[in-house]
């Protein structure tokens, strides 16, 4: 079979090289920016809006929807609106879309979360973070304010775009039949998702889904014996920690529901979902919601600290062909300690911490210190992206 690299080269190219004149008069896509945030994150939100407005939305005027499990206060709402001329809506998340579903035993779930805190699993002991991850995995696209939209672009507080985005990525994705776009792929912390792959792979097997190539991006090749022969995959059952309320009506779990294939394991790769341009109608599809429901009912959002990033990624791996994925290699983007800067080609210039991008087999930059950032920010404009500044 062709390697991921060959497939992605064949199907996925940068949409536009360099800067173009923004097509301000062209029709827009049915698309929206989505920002989940709390009032206390206002400064970070303002930074993010300033950045996306300056580098993209001052030409394109896509609307924003802000979501919160609590109420946004008037300072938040007024301040946000000062930084964009685009339409802005604020939504409250319904209690049933945030927090514990009624089939979960809350005290058992809380106990499990506390245990993850004791084990110093990143965000593992933080109940609200578990809620957030589940919301972004299986709930956000159902919000009433998003029903009218087909596409979304996720923004977070404290992000920075540093290249001008002079074309409309939604329109380009639509023209190219893309469903999901990313700009950074990284490895997840294994202890946050020890059993996520068993479920994703069980979903794939139980539904007789054959890989369309993307799945392989997430699979650790099985270890081989001394003769270089991989172990024959065999089903391996798994009994999860039980946080479900006993359901008297429930039938006995079908045997082997959560089996995974011995030898197939998750390589921890995922699209970093704090940036995402994707089709909302894909998330709303029966296939995606079935996938989410199965993952959800395993209890892994509580017994482990599954992020929405590996959930989205593994869902894409199960359900989408490689050709539906777009790598926005031309977007300069940074969130906290990780960035992708296309025009500056930093990994070739200095010995730096880097990692292998599984989509392209390119080595990519992992920022550890701010001064690297400063250095590369002023580099030349010879990459695929528009001006970096
Ligand atoms: P990190 O990027 O993984 O470190 O996580 P963040 O703290 O940035 O959270 C991811 C996103 O969810 C951001 O947009 C946050 O504003 C948002 N978020 C996280 N927790 C909550 C919460 O309890 N309530 C609300 N409304 N938003 C949250
Ligand atoms: Mn964040």
Coordinates of C-alpha atoms and ligand atoms in Angstrom, one line a residue:
X1 CA 0.0 0.0 0.0
X2 CA 1.2 3.6 -0.6
X3 CA 2.7 5.4 2.3
X4 CA 0.8 8.1 4.1
X5 CA 3.2 10.5 2.6
X6 CA 2.5 9.5 -1.0
X7 CA -1.3 9.6 -0.3
X8 CA -1.2 13.0 1.2
X9 CA 1.0 14.4 -1.6
X10 CA -1.4 13.0 -4.1
X11 CA -4.6 14.3 -2.5
X12 CA -3.6 17.3 -0.4
X13 CA -1.7 20.3 -1.6
X14 CA -1.3 23.8 -0.2
X15 CA -4.3 25.8 -1.5
X16 CA -2.5 29.0 -2.2
X17 CA 1.3 29.7 -2.2
X18 CA 2.3 33.1 -0.9
X19 CA 0.0 36.1 -0.6
X20 CA -2.9 36.9 -2.9
X21 CA -5.2 39.9 -3.0
X22 CA -8.0 39.0 -0.5
X23 CA -11.2 38.4 -2.5
X24 CA -13.4 40.7 -0.4
X25 CA -16.3 40.7 -2.9
X26 CA -16.5 37.0 -3.4
X27 CA -19.3 34.9 -1.9
X28 CA -18.6 33.5 1.6
X29 CA -19.0 30.0 2.9
X30 CA -21.7 29.1 5.4
X31 CA -19.1 29.3 8.2
X32 CA -18.5 30.6 11.7
X33 CA -15.7 31.0 14.3
X34 CA -16.5 29.1 17.5
X35 CA -14.9 30.2 20.8
X36 CA -15.5 28.3 24.0
X37 CA -14.4 30.5 26.9
X38 CA -14.9 31.8 30.4
X39 CA -15.2 35.4 31.5
X40 CA -11.8 35.2 33.2
X41 CA -10.2 34.4 29.9
X42 CA -11.2 37.7 28.3
X43 CA -7.6 39.0 27.8
X44 CA -6.6 35.8 26.0
X45 CA -9.8 35.9 23.9
X46 CA -9.0 39.5 23.0
X47 CA -5.5 38.6 21.9
X48 CA -6.9 35.8 19.7
X49 CA -9.5 38.0 18.1
X50 CA -7.0 40.7 17.4
X51 CA -4.8 38.2 15.8
X52 CA -7.4 36.5 13.6
X53 CA -8.9 39.8 12.6
X54 CA -5.6 41.3 11.7
X55 CA -4.5 38.3 9.6
X56 CA -7.7 37.2 8.1
X57 CA -11.1 38.4 9.2
X58 CA -10.7 42.1 8.5
X59 CA -11.1 41.0 4.9
X60 CA -13.6 38.2 5.2
X61 CA -15.9 39.2 8.1
X62 CA -17.0 35.7 9.2
X63 CA -19.3 35.7 12.2
X64 CA -18.3 34.5 15.7
X65 CA -20.2 32.4 18.2
X66 CA -19.0 32.4 21.8
X67 CA -20.0 29.6 24.0
X68 CA -19.8 29.2 27.8
X69 CA -21.2 26.8 30.4
X70 CA -21.9 29.9 32.5
X71 CA -23.2 33.3 31.6
X72 CA -20.9 35.8 29.8
X73 CA -20.9 39.1 31.7
X74 CA -21.4 42.4 30.0
X75 CA -17.7 43.4 30.1
X76 CA -16.9 40.2 28.2
X77 CA -19.5 40.8 25.6
X78 CA -18.9 44.5 25.1
X79 CA -15.1 44.1 25.0
X80 CA -15.2 41.3 22.4
X81 CA -17.5 43.3 20.2
X82 CA -15.0 46.2 20.2
X83 CA -12.4 44.1 18.4
X84 CA -14.5 42.9 15.4
X85 CA -17.0 44.4 13.0
X86 CA -18.3 40.9 12.2
X87 CA -21.5 39.6 13.7
X88 CA -21.1 38.1 17.2
X89 CA -23.4 35.9 19.1
X90 CA -23.1 34.6 22.7
X91 CA -24.5 31.3 23.8
X92 CA -25.0 29.4 27.0
X93 CA -24.5 25.7 27.0
X94 CA -27.4 23.6 28.2
X95 CA -26.6 21.8 31.5
X96 CA -27.4 18.4 29.7
X97 CA -24.6 19.2 27.2
X98 CA -22.0 20.0 29.9
X99 CA -21.2 17.7 32.8
X100 CA -22.3 14.2 33.7
X101 CA -24.9 12.4 31.6
X102 CA -27.5 10.8 33.8
X103 CA -26.3 7.3 33.1
X104 CA -23.0 8.1 34.9
X105 CA -22.6 7.5 38.6
X106 CA -21.3 11.0 39.5
X107 CA -19.6 10.0 42.7
X108 CA -17.7 7.1 41.1
X109 CA -16.7 9.4 38.2
X110 CA -15.5 12.1 40.7
X111 CA -13.5 9.5 42.6
X112 CA -11.8 8.5 39.3
X113 CA -11.0 12.1 38.5
X114 CA -9.5 12.6 42.0
X115 CA -7.4 9.5 41.4
X116 CA -6.1 10.9 38.1
X117 CA -5.2 14.1 40.0
X118 CA -3.2 12.1 42.5
X119 CA -1.4 10.5 39.7
X120 CA -0.5 13.9 38.4
X121 CA -2.1 13.3 35.0
X122 CA -2.2 16.5 33.1
X123 CA -5.6 18.2 33.8
X124 CA -6.6 14.7 35.0
X125 CA -7.9 15.9 38.4
X126 CA -9.8 18.9 37.0
X127 CA -13.4 18.1 36.6
X128 CA -14.2 21.1 34.4
X129 CA -11.5 20.0 32.0
X130 CA -13.1 16.6 31.6
X131 CA -16.4 18.4 30.9
X132 CA -14.8 20.6 28.3
X133 CA -13.2 17.7 26.5
X134 CA -16.5 15.8 26.3
X135 CA -18.3 19.0 25.2
X136 CA -15.8 19.6 22.3
X137 CA -16.0 15.9 21.4
X138 CA -19.7 15.3 21.2
X139 CA -21.7 18.3 22.0
X140 CA -20.6 21.6 20.6
X141 CA -21.9 21.0 17.1
X142 CA -25.4 20.5 18.5
X143 CA -25.6 23.9 20.0
X144 CA -28.5 25.9 18.6
X145 CA -26.4 28.9 17.6
X146 CA -24.4 26.7 15.3
X147 CA -27.3 24.9 13.6
X148 CA -27.4 27.3 10.7
X149 CA -23.7 26.8 9.8
X150 CA -22.0 24.1 7.8
X151 CA -18.4 25.0 8.6
X152 CA -16.6 26.0 11.7
X153 CA -13.2 27.4 12.6
X154 CA -12.2 26.8 16.2
X155 CA -10.5 29.6 18.1
X156 CA -9.1 29.5 21.6
X157 CA -7.9 32.1 24.0
X158 CA -4.2 32.8 23.7
X159 CA -3.6 31.8 20.2
X160 CA -1.6 33.7 17.6
X161 CA -1.7 33.7 13.8
X162 CA 1.4 35.2 12.3
X163 CA 0.9 34.9 8.6
X164 CA -1.7 36.7 6.6
X165 CA -4.4 34.3 5.4
X166 CA -5.4 36.0 2.2
X167 CA -7.7 33.4 0.7
X168 CA -10.9 31.8 2.1
X169 CA -10.0 28.4 3.6
X170 CA -13.6 27.4 3.9
X171 CA -14.3 27.9 0.2
X172 CA -11.0 26.2 -0.7
X173 CA -11.9 23.2 1.5
X174 CA -15.3 23.0 -0.1
X175 CA -13.9 23.1 -3.6
X176 CA -11.4 20.4 -2.7
X177 CA -14.0 18.1 -0.9
X178 CA -12.2 18.5 2.4
X179 CA -13.9 17.7 5.7
X180 CA -11.2 18.3 8.3
X181 CA -8.3 20.7 8.4
X182 CA -5.4 21.0 10.9
X183 CA -2.1 22.8 11.2
X184 CA -0.3 20.9 13.9
X185 CA -0.1 17.2 14.7
X186 CA 1.5 16.1 18.0
X187 CA 1.7 13.2 20.3
X188 CA -0.7 12.8 23.2
X189 CA 0.4 12.0 26.7
X190 CA -0.2 8.3 26.9
X191 CA -1.4 8.4 30.5
X192 CA -4.4 10.6 29.5
X193 CA -5.7 8.1 27.0
X194 CA -4.5 4.6 27.9
X195 CA -7.5 2.8 26.5
X196 CA -8.9 5.2 23.9
X197 CA -7.5 3.2 21.0
X198 CA -9.2 -0.1 22.2
X199 CA -12.6 1.5 21.8
X200 CA -11.9 3.3 18.5
X201 CA -10.5 0.2 17.0
X202 CA -13.4 -1.9 18.4
X203 CA -15.8 0.6 16.8
X204 CA -14.1 0.2 13.5
X205 CA -14.1 -3.6 13.7
X206 CA -17.6 -4.0 15.0
X207 CA -18.9 -1.8 12.2
X208 CA -16.8 -3.6 9.6
X209 CA -15.2 -0.4 8.5
X210 CA -12.2 -0.9 6.3
X211 CA -9.4 1.7 6.6
X212 CA -9.3 4.4 3.9
X213 CA -5.7 5.0 4.6
X214 CA -5.9 7.6 7.4
X215 CA -6.3 5.0 10.2
X216 CA -2.7 3.9 9.6
X217 CA -1.6 7.4 10.6
X218 CA -2.6 6.5 14.2
X219 CA -1.4 3.0 14.4
X220 CA 1.8 1.9 16.0
X221 CA 3.2 -0.8 14.0
X222 CA 3.2 -4.1 16.0
X223 CA 6.5 -5.2 17.4
X224 CA 8.2 -7.9 15.4
X225 CA 9.9 -11.0 16.7
X226 CA 13.6 -11.9 16.1
X227 CA 12.8 -13.0 12.5
X228 CA 11.0 -9.7 11.7
X229 CA 7.6 -11.2 11.8
X230 CA 4.8 -9.2 13.4
X231 CA 2.6 -11.0 15.9
X232 CA -0.7 -12.3 14.4
X233 CA -3.3 -9.8 15.7
X234 CA -5.7 -11.5 18.1
X235 CA -8.7 -10.0 20.0
X236 CA -7.9 -8.9 23.5
X237 CA -10.8 -8.2 25.9
X238 CA -10.8 -5.4 28.3
X239 CA -12.9 -4.8 31.4
X240 CA -13.2 -1.1 32.1
X241 CA -13.5 0.6 35.5
X242 CA -17.3 0.8 36.1
X243 CA -18.7 4.2 36.6
X244 CA -22.2 3.5 35.2
X245 CA -25.3 3.4 37.3
X246 CA -26.7 -0.1 37.2
X247 CA -29.5 -0.3 34.7
X248 CA -32.0 -3.0 35.4
X249 CA -33.4 -2.8 31.9
X250 CA -30.0 -3.2 30.3
X251 CA -29.2 -6.4 28.5
X252 CA -25.9 -8.2 29.2
X253 CA -23.1 -6.5 27.3
X254 CA -22.4 -8.4 24.1
X255 CA -19.3 -10.5 24.5
X256 CA -16.1 -8.9 23.2
X257 CA -17.6 -5.4 22.8
X258 CA -14.4 -3.7 23.8
X259 CA -11.9 -6.1 22.3
X260 CA -9.0 -4.6 20.6
X261 CA -6.6 -6.3 18.2
X262 CA -3.5 -7.5 20.0
X263 CA -0.4 -6.0 18.5
X264 CA -2.3 -2.9 17.2
X265 CA -1.7 0.1 19.3
X266 CA -2.2 3.8 19.3
X267 CA 0.9 5.8 18.4
X268 CA -0.5 8.8 20.3
X269 CA -0.6 11.0 17.2
X270 CA -3.4 13.5 16.9
X271 CA -4.4 16.7 15.2
X272 CA -4.1 19.5 17.7
X273 CA -7.7 20.6 17.9
X274 CA -7.4 24.0 19.4
X275 CA -7.1 25.0 15.7
X276 CA -9.6 23.2 13.5
X277 CA -11.4 24.0 10.4
X278 CA -14.0 21.4 9.8
X279 CA -17.5 20.6 8.5
X280 CA -20.0 20.7 11.3
X281 CA -22.3 18.4 9.3
X282 CA -19.6 15.7 9.5
X283 CA -19.7 16.0 13.3
X284 CA -23.5 15.9 13.1
X285 CA -23.5 12.8 10.9
X286 CA -24.8 9.4 12.1
X287 CA -21.3 7.9 11.7
X288 CA -19.6 10.5 13.9
X289 CA -22.3 10.6 16.5
X290 CA -22.4 6.8 16.7
X291 CA -18.6 6.8 17.2
X292 CA -18.9 9.5 19.9
X293 CA -21.7 7.6 21.7
X294 CA -19.7 4.4 21.8
X295 CA -16.6 6.2 23.1
X296 CA -18.7 8.1 25.6
X297 CA -20.5 5.1 26.9
X298 CA -17.2 3.5 27.7
X299 CA -16.8 6.1 30.4
X300 CA -13.4 7.2 29.2
X301 CA -14.2 10.9 29.5
X302 CA -14.2 10.3 33.3
X303 CA -12.1 7.2 34.0
X304 CA -9.4 8.6 31.8
X305 CA -8.9 12.1 30.6
X306 CA -9.7 11.8 26.9
X307 CA -9.1 15.0 25.0
X308 CA -11.3 16.1 22.2
X309 CA -8.2 16.1 19.9
X310 CA -7.6 12.4 20.0
X311 CA -11.4 11.8 19.8
X312 CA -11.7 13.9 16.6
X313 CA -8.5 12.4 15.2
X314 CA -9.5 8.8 15.8
X315 CA -13.0 9.5 14.4
X316 CA -11.4 10.9 11.3
X317 CA -9.1 7.9 11.2
X318 CA -12.0 5.5 11.3
X319 CA -14.5 7.4 9.1
X320 CA -12.6 9.6 6.6
X321 CA -10.3 9.0 3.7
X322 CA -6.9 10.7 3.7
X323 CA -8.1 12.9 0.8
X324 CA -10.7 14.5 3.2
X325 CA -8.0 15.9 5.4
X326 CA -6.3 19.2 4.7
X327 CA -3.0 20.1 6.3
X328 CA -2.8 23.9 6.5
X329 CA 0.9 24.0 6.3
X330 CA 0.8 27.6 5.2
X331 CA -0.8 28.9 8.4
X332 CA 1.5 30.3 10.9
X333 CA -0.1 29.4 14.2
X334 CA 0.9 29.2 17.8
X335 CA -0.8 28.2 21.0
X336 CA 1.1 28.1 24.3
X337 CA 4.3 26.2 23.7
X338 CA 3.7 24.7 20.3
X339 CA 3.8 26.5 17.0
X340 CA 3.9 25.9 13.3
X341 CA 5.6 28.6 11.2
X342 CA 5.7 27.7 7.5
X343 CA 7.6 30.5 5.9
X344 CA 10.5 30.3 8.2
X345 CA 11.5 26.7 7.7
X346 CA 13.2 26.8 11.1
X347 CA 13.9 23.1 11.5
X348 CA 16.5 23.2 8.7
X349 CA 18.4 26.2 10.2
X350 CA 19.4 25.2 13.7
X351 CA 19.6 22.1 15.8
X352 CA 16.3 22.3 17.5
X353 CA 13.8 20.0 19.3
X354 CA 11.6 18.6 16.6
X355 CA 9.3 15.8 15.8
X356 CA 8.2 13.9 12.8
X357 CA 5.0 15.0 11.2
X358 CA 3.3 11.8 10.3
X359 CA 1.2 13.4 7.6
X360 CA 4.1 14.7 5.5
X361 CA 7.1 13.0 7.0
X362 CA 8.6 16.5 7.5
X363 CA 10.3 17.3 10.7
X364 CA 8.5 20.0 12.6
X365 CA 9.3 22.5 15.2
X366 CA 8.4 22.1 18.8
X367 CA 9.0 25.4 20.6
X368 CA 10.5 25.0 24.0
X369 CA 11.7 28.6 24.6
X370 CA 10.4 31.9 23.6
X371 CA 13.6 33.3 22.1
X372 CA 13.4 30.7 19.2
X373 CA 10.1 32.2 18.4
X374 CA 11.5 35.7 18.3
X375 CA 14.3 34.6 16.1
X376 CA 12.2 32.8 13.5
X377 CA 9.5 35.4 13.5
X378 CA 11.8 37.8 11.6
X379 CA 12.9 35.2 9.0
X380 CA 12.4 35.4 5.3
X381 CA 9.3 34.8 3.3
X382 CA 10.3 31.9 1.2
X383 CA 7.9 29.2 2.4
X384 CA 4.4 28.2 1.4
X385 CA 2.7 30.7 3.6
X386 CA 2.0 34.4 3.3
X387 CA 4.0 37.0 5.2
X388 CA 4.9 35.9 8.7
X389 CA 5.0 38.8 11.1
Ligands
LIG1 P1 -5.5 23.6 26.9 O1 -5.4 24.5 25.7 O2 -5.6 22.2 26.6 O3 -4.5 23.9 27.9 O4 -7.0 23.9 27.6 P2 -7.7 25.3 27.8 O5 -7.7 25.7 29.2 O6 -7.2 26.3 26.8 O7 -9.2 24.9 27.4 C1 -9.6 24.6 26.1 C2 -10.7 25.5 25.6 O8 -11.9 25.2 26.5 C3 -10.5 27.0 25.7 O9 -11.2 27.6 24.7 C4 -11.0 27.3 27.1 O10 -11.5 28.7 27.1 C5 -12.2 26.4 27.2 N1 -12.6 25.9 28.5 C6 -11.8 25.1 29.3 N2 -12.5 24.9 30.5 C7 -13.6 25.6 30.4 C8 -14.8 25.8 31.3 O11 -14.8 25.2 32.4 N3 -15.8 26.6 30.9 C9 -15.7 27.2 29.7 N4 -16.8 28.0 29.4 N5 -14.7 27.1 28.8 C10 -13.7 26.3 29.2
LIG2 MN1 -5.9 26.4 25.3

